[in-house]
Coordinates of C-alpha atoms and ligand atoms in Angstrom, one line a residue:
M28 CA -1.8 -4.8 -49.8
D29 CA -3.6 -2.4 -47.5
I30 CA -5.4 0.6 -49.0
G31 CA -3.0 3.1 -47.4
T32 CA -0.1 1.6 -49.2
V33 CA -2.1 1.6 -52.4
M34 CA -2.9 5.3 -52.1
N35 CA 0.7 6.1 -51.2
T36 CA 2.0 4.1 -54.1
M37 CA -0.3 6.0 -56.5
R38 CA 1.2 9.3 -55.6
D39 CA 3.2 11.3 -58.2
P40 CA 6.7 9.9 -58.0
A41 CA 8.1 13.3 -59.0
G42 CA 6.9 14.6 -55.6
V43 CA 5.8 18.2 -54.9
P44 CA 8.0 21.3 -55.4
A45 CA 7.4 22.8 -51.9
H46 CA 5.9 21.7 -48.5
P47 CA 2.5 20.0 -49.1
V48 CA 0.9 22.2 -46.4
L49 CA 1.5 25.2 -48.6
F50 CA -0.7 23.6 -51.3
Q51 CA -3.2 22.5 -48.7
G52 CA -3.6 26.2 -47.6
L53 CA -3.9 27.4 -51.1
M54 CA -6.4 24.7 -51.9
V55 CA -8.6 25.8 -49.0
I56 CA -8.3 29.5 -49.7
T57 CA -9.0 29.2 -53.4
W58 CA -11.9 26.9 -52.9
V59 CA -13.6 29.6 -50.8
L60 CA -13.5 31.8 -54.0
H61 CA -14.9 29.0 -56.2
I62 CA -17.8 28.2 -53.8
A63 CA -18.6 31.9 -53.3
F64 CA -19.4 32.3 -56.9
V65 CA -21.2 28.9 -57.1
H66 CA -23.5 30.2 -54.3
L67 CA -23.9 33.6 -55.9
T68 CA -24.7 32.1 -59.3
L69 CA -27.2 29.6 -58.0
G70 CA -28.9 32.1 -55.7
A71 CA -29.0 34.8 -58.4
A72 CA -30.3 32.3 -61.0
G73 CA -33.1 31.1 -58.6
L74 CA -34.1 34.7 -57.8
A75 CA -34.0 35.7 -61.4
I76 CA -36.4 32.9 -62.2
Y77 CA -38.7 33.6 -59.3
S78 CA -38.9 37.4 -60.1
F79 CA -39.3 36.6 -63.8
Y80 CA -42.7 35.0 -62.9
Q81 CA -43.6 37.8 -60.6
R82 CA -43.2 40.6 -63.1
G83 CA -46.9 41.5 -63.2
K84 CA -47.1 41.7 -59.3
G85 CA -45.0 44.8 -58.7
P86 CA -42.9 47.5 -60.3
F87 CA -39.5 46.1 -59.4
W88 CA -39.6 42.4 -60.1
G89 CA -38.9 42.5 -63.8
R90 CA -36.0 44.8 -63.3
L91 CA -34.6 42.6 -60.5
S92 CA -35.0 39.6 -62.7
M93 CA -33.0 41.1 -65.5
A94 CA -30.3 42.3 -63.1
M95 CA -30.1 38.8 -61.5
T96 CA -29.9 37.1 -64.9
K97 CA -26.8 39.2 -65.6
V98 CA -25.3 38.4 -62.2
A99 CA -25.7 34.7 -62.8
K100 CA -24.4 34.9 -66.4
V101 CA -21.1 36.5 -65.1
G102 CA -21.1 34.3 -62.1
V103 CA -20.9 31.0 -64.0
S104 CA -17.8 32.2 -65.8
L105 CA -16.2 33.1 -62.6
L106 CA -17.1 30.0 -60.8
I107 CA -15.5 28.0 -63.7
V108 CA -12.3 30.1 -63.7
L109 CA -12.1 30.1 -59.9
G110 CA -12.7 26.3 -59.8
V111 CA -9.5 25.7 -61.7
A112 CA -7.2 26.7 -58.8
P113 CA -8.5 24.4 -56.2
L114 CA -8.7 21.6 -58.8
L115 CA -4.9 21.9 -59.5
F116 CA -4.1 22.0 -55.7
T117 CA -6.2 19.0 -55.1
Q118 CA -4.5 17.1 -57.8
V119 CA -1.1 18.1 -56.3
I120 CA -1.7 16.6 -52.8
Y121 CA -4.7 14.3 -53.2
D122 CA -3.9 13.0 -56.7
P123 CA -4.6 9.3 -55.8
Q124 CA -8.0 10.1 -54.3
W125 CA -9.0 12.6 -57.0
Y126 CA -8.0 10.4 -60.0
V127 CA -9.5 7.3 -58.6
S128 CA -12.8 9.0 -57.8
N129 CA -12.8 10.6 -61.4
V130 CA -12.1 7.2 -63.1
L131 CA -14.7 5.4 -61.1
S132 CA -17.3 7.9 -62.4
G133 CA -15.7 8.6 -65.7
R134 CA -18.9 9.1 -67.7
W135 CA -20.2 11.6 -65.1
V136 CA -17.0 13.5 -65.3
I137 CA -17.4 13.8 -69.1
A138 CA -21.1 14.5 -68.7
F139 CA -20.2 17.3 -66.3
I140 CA -18.5 19.2 -69.1
F141 CA -21.4 18.8 -71.5
T142 CA -24.1 19.6 -69.0
L143 CA -22.3 22.7 -68.0
I144 CA -22.0 23.8 -71.7
V145 CA -25.7 23.1 -72.3
G146 CA -26.8 24.7 -69.0
Y147 CA -24.7 27.9 -69.8
C148 CA -26.1 28.1 -73.3
S149 CA -29.6 27.8 -71.9
W150 CA -28.9 30.5 -69.5
F151 CA -27.7 32.8 -72.3
I152 CA -30.9 32.1 -74.2
F153 CA -32.9 33.1 -71.1
Y154 CA -30.6 36.2 -70.8
Y155 CA -31.4 37.3 -74.4
A156 CA -35.1 36.6 -73.8
N157 CA -35.4 38.3 -70.5
H158 CA -36.4 41.9 -71.4
E159 CA -39.5 43.9 -71.0
G160 CA -42.5 42.0 -72.5
A161 CA -40.6 38.7 -72.5
K162 CA -42.6 35.6 -73.2
R163 CA -43.4 33.6 -70.1
Y164 CA -42.5 30.3 -71.8
M165 CA -38.9 31.5 -72.2
G166 CA -38.5 30.8 -68.5
I167 CA -38.1 27.1 -69.3
F168 CA -34.5 27.8 -70.5
A169 CA -33.7 29.2 -67.1
W170 CA -35.1 26.2 -65.4
V171 CA -33.1 23.8 -67.6
A172 CA -29.9 25.8 -66.9
L173 CA -30.5 25.9 -63.2
A174 CA -31.3 22.2 -63.0
L175 CA -28.1 21.3 -64.9
F176 CA -26.1 23.5 -62.7
C177 CA -27.4 21.7 -59.7
L178 CA -26.6 18.4 -61.4
D179 CA -23.0 19.7 -61.9
G180 CA -22.8 20.4 -58.2
L181 CA -24.0 17.0 -57.5
I182 CA -21.3 15.5 -59.7
M183 CA -18.7 17.7 -58.0
H184 CA -20.0 16.5 -54.6
A185 CA -19.9 12.8 -55.5
L186 CA -16.3 13.2 -56.8
S187 CA -15.4 14.9 -53.6
Y188 CA -17.1 12.4 -51.4
Q189 CA -15.9 9.2 -53.2
E190 CA -12.4 10.5 -52.5
L191 CA -13.0 10.1 -48.8
L192 CA -14.1 6.5 -49.0
P193 CA -11.0 4.5 -50.3
A194 CA -12.2 1.3 -48.4
Q195 CA -15.0 1.0 -50.8
W196 CA -13.1 1.7 -54.1
M197 CA -12.6 -2.0 -54.9
N198 CA -16.3 -2.8 -54.5
W199 CA -17.1 0.0 -56.9
Y200 CA -14.5 -1.0 -59.3
A201 CA -15.3 -4.8 -59.3
P202 CA -18.7 -5.3 -57.6
N203 CA -19.0 -9.0 -56.7
G204 CA -15.6 -9.5 -58.2
V205 CA -16.7 -8.4 -61.7
V206 CA -14.8 -5.5 -63.1
D207 CA -17.0 -2.6 -64.2
T208 CA -15.0 -0.1 -66.2
S209 CA -18.1 1.8 -67.5
G210 CA -17.8 4.7 -65.0
S211 CA -21.5 5.1 -65.2
S212 CA -22.4 5.4 -61.6
L213 CA -22.1 8.1 -59.0
H214 CA -21.2 5.7 -56.3
A215 CA -21.6 7.8 -53.1
I216 CA -23.7 10.8 -52.4
Q217 CA -24.0 12.3 -48.9
W218 CA -27.2 14.2 -49.3
P219 CA -27.0 16.4 -46.2
R220 CA -23.6 17.6 -47.1
Y221 CA -24.7 18.4 -50.7
V222 CA -28.0 20.0 -49.7
F223 CA -26.2 22.0 -47.0
I224 CA -23.5 23.4 -49.3
M225 CA -26.0 24.1 -52.0
S226 CA -28.5 25.7 -49.6
L227 CA -26.0 28.4 -48.8
S228 CA -26.9 29.9 -52.1
L229 CA -30.0 31.4 -50.5
P230 CA -28.3 33.5 -47.9
A231 CA -25.5 34.2 -50.5
V232 CA -27.9 36.0 -52.8
G233 CA -29.4 37.7 -49.7
V234 CA -26.1 39.3 -48.6
F235 CA -25.3 40.1 -52.2
L236 CA -28.5 42.0 -52.6
I237 CA -27.7 44.1 -49.5
A238 CA -24.3 45.0 -51.0
Y239 CA -25.9 45.6 -54.3
A240 CA -28.2 48.2 -52.8
H241 CA -25.3 49.9 -51.1
Y242 CA -23.1 49.9 -54.2
F243 CA -25.7 51.6 -56.4
A244 CA -26.4 54.3 -53.8
T245 CA -24.4 56.8 -56.0
R246 CA -26.5 56.3 -59.1
A247 CA -29.6 58.4 -59.8
D248 CA -31.0 55.7 -62.1
R249 CA -31.3 53.2 -59.2
E250 CA -33.8 55.2 -57.1
P251 CA -34.0 55.0 -53.4
E252 CA -37.3 53.0 -53.5
Y253 CA -35.8 50.3 -55.7
R254 CA -32.7 50.1 -53.5
Q255 CA -34.7 49.9 -50.3
Y256 CA -36.8 47.2 -51.8
V257 CA -33.8 45.3 -53.0
R258 CA -32.1 45.6 -49.5
S259 CA -35.0 44.4 -47.5
L260 CA -35.6 41.5 -49.8
G261 CA -31.9 40.7 -49.5
Q262 CA -32.2 40.9 -45.7
R263 CA -35.2 38.5 -45.6
L264 CA -33.4 36.0 -47.9
A265 CA -30.3 36.2 -45.8
V266 CA -32.2 35.6 -42.5
W267 CA -34.3 32.7 -43.9
G268 CA -31.4 31.3 -45.9
F269 CA -29.1 31.1 -42.9
A270 CA -31.9 29.6 -40.8
F271 CA -32.7 27.0 -43.4
S272 CA -29.1 26.0 -44.1
L273 CA -28.9 25.0 -40.4
I274 CA -31.1 22.0 -40.9
P275 CA -29.1 20.1 -43.5
F276 CA -25.9 21.1 -41.7
L277 CA -27.2 19.4 -38.5
F278 CA -28.0 16.2 -40.4
W279 CA -24.5 16.3 -42.0
Q280 CA -23.0 16.9 -38.5
F281 CA -24.6 13.7 -37.2
A282 CA -23.8 11.6 -40.3
H283 CA -20.1 11.6 -39.7
P284 CA -18.5 8.1 -39.1
D285 CA -18.5 6.9 -35.5
G286 CA -15.1 7.2 -33.8
S287 CA -13.9 9.9 -36.3
G288 CA -14.3 12.6 -33.6
L289 CA -16.0 14.8 -36.2
A290 CA -19.4 15.0 -34.6
A291 CA -17.9 16.9 -31.6
H292 CA -15.2 18.8 -33.5
P293 CA -15.2 22.6 -32.5
I294 CA -14.7 23.7 -36.1
G295 CA -17.9 22.0 -37.2
W296 CA -19.8 23.5 -34.4
G297 CA -18.0 26.8 -35.0
L298 CA -19.5 26.7 -38.5
A299 CA -23.0 26.2 -37.1
L300 CA -22.4 29.1 -34.8
S301 CA -21.3 31.3 -37.6
L302 CA -24.6 30.5 -39.4
I303 CA -26.5 31.4 -36.3
G304 CA -24.4 34.5 -35.9
M305 CA -25.1 35.7 -39.5
L306 CA -28.8 35.0 -39.0
V307 CA -29.0 37.2 -35.9
W308 CA -26.9 39.9 -37.3
T309 CA -28.6 40.1 -40.7
K310 CA -32.0 40.1 -39.0
R311 CA -30.9 43.1 -36.8
L312 CA -29.1 45.0 -39.5
K313 CA -29.4 48.7 -39.1
A314 CA -30.4 50.9 -42.1
H315 CA -27.1 52.8 -41.9
T316 CA -24.9 49.7 -41.6
N317 CA -22.4 49.4 -44.4
G318 CA -24.0 47.1 -47.0
Y319 CA -20.7 45.3 -47.8
L320 CA -20.3 44.0 -44.3
P321 CA -22.6 41.1 -44.6
V322 CA -20.7 39.9 -47.6
V323 CA -17.5 40.0 -45.5
G324 CA -19.4 37.9 -42.9
G325 CA -20.5 35.5 -45.6
F326 CA -16.9 34.9 -46.6
G327 CA -16.1 34.2 -42.9
V328 CA -18.8 31.4 -43.1
L329 CA -17.3 30.0 -46.3
A330 CA -13.8 30.1 -44.8
L331 CA -14.9 28.0 -42.0
L332 CA -16.7 25.6 -44.4
A333 CA -13.6 25.2 -46.5
L334 CA -11.6 24.5 -43.4
W335 CA -14.2 22.0 -42.2
R336 CA -14.2 20.1 -45.4
E337 CA -10.5 19.7 -45.2
I338 CA -10.7 18.5 -41.5
V339 CA -13.4 16.0 -42.7
R340 CA -11.1 14.8 -45.4
I341 CA -8.1 14.4 -43.1
A342 CA -10.3 12.5 -40.5
H343 CA -11.3 10.0 -43.3
L344 CA -7.9 9.5 -44.8
K345 CA -5.4 9.7 -42.0
P346 CA -6.5 6.5 -40.2
L347 CA -6.1 4.6 -43.4
G348 CA -2.5 5.7 -43.7
Y349 CA -2.7 8.7 -46.0
D350 CA -1.1 11.9 -44.7
I351 CA -0.1 14.7 -47.1
A352 CA 2.8 15.6 -44.7
T353 CA 4.6 12.5 -45.9
Y354 CA 4.5 13.5 -49.6
T355 CA 8.0 13.5 -51.2
V356 CA 9.3 17.1 -51.5
H357 CA 11.7 18.1 -54.2
V358 CA 12.1 21.7 -53.5
D359 CA 12.1 23.7 -56.8
W360 CA 12.7 27.4 -55.9
P361 CA 12.5 28.9 -59.4
S362 CA 9.1 27.5 -60.0
T363 CA 7.9 28.3 -56.5
L364 CA 9.2 31.9 -56.9
L365 CA 7.6 32.2 -60.4
F366 CA 4.3 31.0 -59.0
F367 CA 4.2 33.4 -56.1
S368 CA 5.5 36.4 -58.1
T369 CA 2.7 35.6 -60.7
F370 CA 0.2 35.3 -57.9
V371 CA 1.1 38.7 -56.3
G372 CA 2.3 40.6 -59.5
V373 CA -0.1 39.5 -62.2
G374 CA -2.9 38.5 -59.8
G375 CA -2.5 41.5 -57.5
L376 CA -1.9 44.2 -60.1
V377 CA -3.8 43.1 -63.1
G378 CA -6.7 41.7 -61.0
G379 CA -6.5 44.7 -58.8
F380 CA -6.7 47.0 -61.8
Y381 CA -9.7 45.2 -63.2
L382 CA -11.5 45.2 -59.9
T383 CA -10.9 48.8 -59.3
L384 CA -11.9 49.9 -62.8
L385 CA -15.1 47.8 -62.7
Y386 CA -16.0 48.9 -59.2
R387 CA -15.6 52.6 -60.0
A388 CA -17.0 52.5 -63.5
G389 CA -20.2 50.8 -62.3
R390 CA -20.9 53.5 -59.7
V391 CA -21.0 56.2 -62.3
Q392 CA -24.1 56.8 -64.5
G393 CA -23.1 57.4 -68.2
L394 CA -19.4 58.0 -69.2
Y395 CA -16.8 57.1 -66.7
T396 CA -13.4 58.8 -66.8
A397 CA -10.7 57.1 -64.9
D398 CA -8.6 59.3 -62.5
R399 CA -4.9 59.3 -62.3
S400 CA -4.6 56.5 -59.8
V401 CA -6.6 54.1 -61.9
A402 CA -4.7 55.1 -65.0
R403 CA -1.4 54.4 -63.2
L404 CA -2.7 51.1 -62.0
G405 CA -3.5 50.3 -65.7
T406 CA 0.0 51.2 -66.8
G407 CA 1.4 49.0 -64.0
A408 CA -0.8 46.1 -65.1
V409 CA 0.4 46.2 -68.7
A410 CA 4.0 46.6 -67.5
V411 CA 3.8 43.6 -65.2
L412 CA 2.1 41.5 -67.9
G413 CA 4.9 42.4 -70.3
L414 CA 7.5 41.5 -67.7
W415 CA 5.7 38.2 -67.0
I416 CA 5.6 37.2 -70.6
A417 CA 9.3 38.0 -71.0
V418 CA 10.3 36.0 -67.9
F419 CA 8.1 33.1 -69.0
F420 CA 9.7 32.9 -72.5
V421 CA 13.3 33.7 -71.2
Y422 CA 13.0 30.9 -68.5
G423 CA 11.7 28.4 -71.0
I424 CA 14.4 29.2 -73.6
V425 CA 17.2 29.0 -71.0
I426 CA 16.0 25.6 -69.9
W427 CA 15.6 24.4 -73.4
L428 CA 19.1 25.6 -74.4
R429 CA 20.6 24.1 -71.2
N430 CA 19.0 20.7 -71.9
S431 CA 19.9 20.7 -75.5
F432 CA 23.5 22.1 -75.6
V433 CA 25.1 22.0 -72.1
Ligands
HEM504 C1 -22.2 24.9 -62.1 C2 -21.1 24.3 -61.9 C3 -20.5 23.9 -60.5 C4 -21.1 23.7 -59.4 C5 -22.6 23.9 -59.1 C6 -20.2 23.3 -58.4 C7 -20.4 23.1 -57.1 C8 -19.5 22.5 -56.2 C9 -19.8 22.0 -54.9 C10 -21.1 22.0 -54.3 C11 -18.7 21.5 -54.4 C12 -18.5 20.9 -53.0 C13 -18.7 19.4 -53.0 C14 -18.6 18.8 -51.6 O1 -17.7 19.2 -50.9 O2 -19.4 17.9 -51.3 C15 -17.6 21.7 -55.3 C16 -16.2 21.4 -55.2 C17 -15.3 21.6 -56.1 N1 -15.5 22.2 -57.3 FE1 -17.2 22.9 -58.2 N2 -18.9 23.3 -59.0 C18 -19.1 23.6 -60.4 C19 -18.2 23.8 -61.3 C20 -16.8 23.5 -61.1 C21 -15.8 23.6 -62.1 C22 -16.0 24.0 -63.6 C23 -14.6 23.3 -61.5 C24 -13.2 23.4 -62.1 C25 -12.8 24.0 -63.1 C26 -14.8 23.0 -60.2 C27 -13.9 22.6 -59.2 C28 -14.3 22.2 -57.9 C29 -13.2 21.6 -57.0 C30 -11.8 21.5 -57.3 C31 -13.9 21.3 -55.9 C32 -13.3 20.6 -54.7 C33 -12.9 19.2 -54.9 C34 -12.3 18.6 -53.7 O3 -12.3 19.1 -52.6 O4 -11.5 17.5 -53.9 N3 -16.3 23.2 -60.0 N4 -18.1 22.3 -56.5

């Protein structure tokens, strides 16, 4: 049996509830959000550690270290939450590849959870320790956390990359004909790809700092000298970060399999151009340029990266006979409708309320009083949540009654 037939046989026989391209699009888009917070977290964690050790060398390092420690603390929780969506979409259209890859490295998948927990706990210890007069040796907790987060990224990378190499699965499952069910190996790592994706943490924290300086412009307790300092540090990190990331990217670009057409693909080179574009732009950034714009540009780079990953995946799997377009579709309008109305209603209104509230509250020093528009948004968010819970239960109860009594 050829590997294409094997992969297609392993698909969920229930099929998918809407056209697979819909899930593919959602997977790509939601992964952008996941990786944005991976980058922000790793970049902020790295900077928090660096500035922690620079505290004696200037007035702002200690303050910056504490701020970045908080950013990374919140970032981890967001990268986890935002990782769930692409995980679910991957499992919908690439279930054979994802599950095989996970089973082949089962111990690492379980270790991923534990290392993430230990890493996050270590970061919290550092967070509690990192205040004025903090002991230098407490920095070790931050190092442990950062190292574990990088390991988690490596596990994620290996799982993603092993998915692309079905022709090798049998060798990994039964090397030399002897079955190995231990799941104790990470079988394939493509270092340039891993280093490139992780290296984007450097420019990410750079563009974040530029936005940070802009955001706090309304607060007297973040004086202009501090903001200027943060902004120019951010600018330097962005410029150097985009320049550095080009190196592993080029290595990755020339590591694609011969005959796949990937080395000359315009999207890959478009990604390289976007890095150069960001480099030049952040270098020439004017003092009056809106500080949020580089973040918007950064999201553009990540959108290209997400698209590029998907093109790379298709180029690996299609020649072997796996094409998501041939996934069996059993259209299920009620669940599709429920999904999108949840996305727009709960995601848009509740998420929108939280974001607006946090954004505005953070720009005010001392007590923040919400104006009428925010209060209305809050009422709308509670109402839509109530409606959502009601629909959820009514829908479930109706199906249960129909199945039991009709
Ligand atoms: C510190 C923790 C984490 C780090 C550093 C991290 C980093 C990464 C990196 C670097 C990739 C891209 C790998 C590649 O394309 O080569 C990736 C992909 C991914 N991550 Fe994470 N991640 C973390 C946690 C999580 C968590 C907790 C989830 C799920 C809840 C998650 C879900 C995903 C998914 C679904 C993908 C894409 C897999 C695919 O394309 O098939 N990640 N992550």
